[in-house]
Amino acid sequence: MDKPPLIAPLWTVQDVAEFLRVPVQTLYSWRSQGSGPPARRIGKHLRYRPDDVLRWLDKLDDGVA
């Protein structure tokens, strides 16, 4: 029997905040403004796909001239 493909685990709000080095409240603020990394609601919990967070980060303008 074949094993299912290995999929990266979803990140919690705390995981993403730690990865981006921002407060958890900043992620909630960004989400309410529609400007943060895309998240999915699973029950009452927010979860992030690591690839989505990295893509969102790559698309940001760093503001450096």
Tab-separated table of C-alpha atoms in Angstrom:
chain	number	residue	atom	x	y	z
A	1	MET	CA	0.000	0.000	0.000
A	2	ASP	CA	1.349	3.431	-0.957
A	3	LYS	CA	1.943	6.035	1.732
A	4	PRO	CA	0.091	9.343	1.368
A	5	PRO	CA	2.278	12.237	0.188
A	6	LEU	CA	4.039	14.154	2.925
A	7	ILE	CA	2.378	17.522	3.419
A	8	ALA	CA	3.805	20.306	5.549
A	9	PRO	CA	1.728	20.846	8.689
A	10	LEU	CA	-0.390	23.967	8.868
A	11	TRP	CA	0.926	26.842	10.964
A	12	THR	CA	-0.928	28.394	13.870
A	13	VAL	CA	-1.202	32.137	14.410
A	14	GLN	CA	1.582	31.799	16.967
A	15	ASP	CA	3.788	29.955	14.451
A	16	VAL	CA	3.352	32.680	11.827
A	17	ALA	CA	3.911	35.460	14.358
A	18	GLU	CA	7.124	33.799	15.477
A	19	PHE	CA	8.260	33.219	11.886
A	20	LEU	CA	7.595	36.853	10.906
A	21	ARG	CA	8.743	38.154	14.312
A	22	VAL	CA	5.617	40.219	14.819
A	23	PRO	CA	3.083	40.156	17.677
A	24	VAL	CA	0.097	37.843	17.293
A	25	GLN	CA	-2.176	40.901	17.522
A	26	THR	CA	-0.488	42.319	14.400
A	27	LEU	CA	-1.582	39.248	12.419
A	28	TYR	CA	-5.157	39.694	13.641
A	29	SER	CA	-5.037	43.384	12.688
A	30	TRP	CA	-3.661	42.603	9.228
A	31	ARG	CA	-6.368	39.960	8.757
A	32	SER	CA	-9.149	42.410	9.674
A	33	GLN	CA	-7.679	44.917	7.184
A	34	GLY	CA	-7.298	42.235	4.502
A	35	SER	CA	-3.562	42.822	4.180
A	36	GLY	CA	-1.904	39.884	5.937
A	37	PRO	CA	-0.972	36.420	4.754
A	38	PRO	CA	-3.938	34.281	3.727
A	39	ALA	CA	-5.370	32.103	6.488
A	40	ARG	CA	-8.060	29.480	6.622
A	41	ARG	CA	-10.534	28.968	9.394
A	42	ILE	CA	-10.682	25.409	10.646
A	43	GLY	CA	-13.476	25.320	13.161
A	44	LYS	CA	-12.762	28.273	15.425
A	45	HIS	CA	-9.029	28.249	14.675
A	46	LEU	CA	-6.990	30.085	12.040
A	47	ARG	CA	-4.416	28.054	10.176
A	48	TYR	CA	-1.855	29.081	7.585
A	49	ARG	CA	-0.206	27.092	4.825
A	50	PRO	CA	3.540	27.722	5.049
A	51	ASP	CA	3.759	28.114	1.244
A	52	ASP	CA	1.034	30.797	1.313
A	53	VAL	CA	2.889	32.755	3.996
A	54	LEU	CA	6.146	32.589	2.017
A	55	ARG	CA	4.396	33.667	-1.208
A	56	TRP	CA	2.756	36.583	0.610
A	57	LEU	CA	6.133	37.586	2.036
A	58	ASP	CA	7.794	37.434	-1.396
A	59	LYS	CA	5.120	39.748	-2.854
A	60	LEU	CA	5.675	42.492	-0.271
A	61	ASP	CA	7.378	45.661	-1.422
A	62	ASP	CA	10.340	46.122	0.890
A	63	GLY	CA	10.201	49.903	0.486
A	64	VAL	CA	13.941	50.132	-0.057
A	65	ALA	CA	14.919	52.464	-2.883
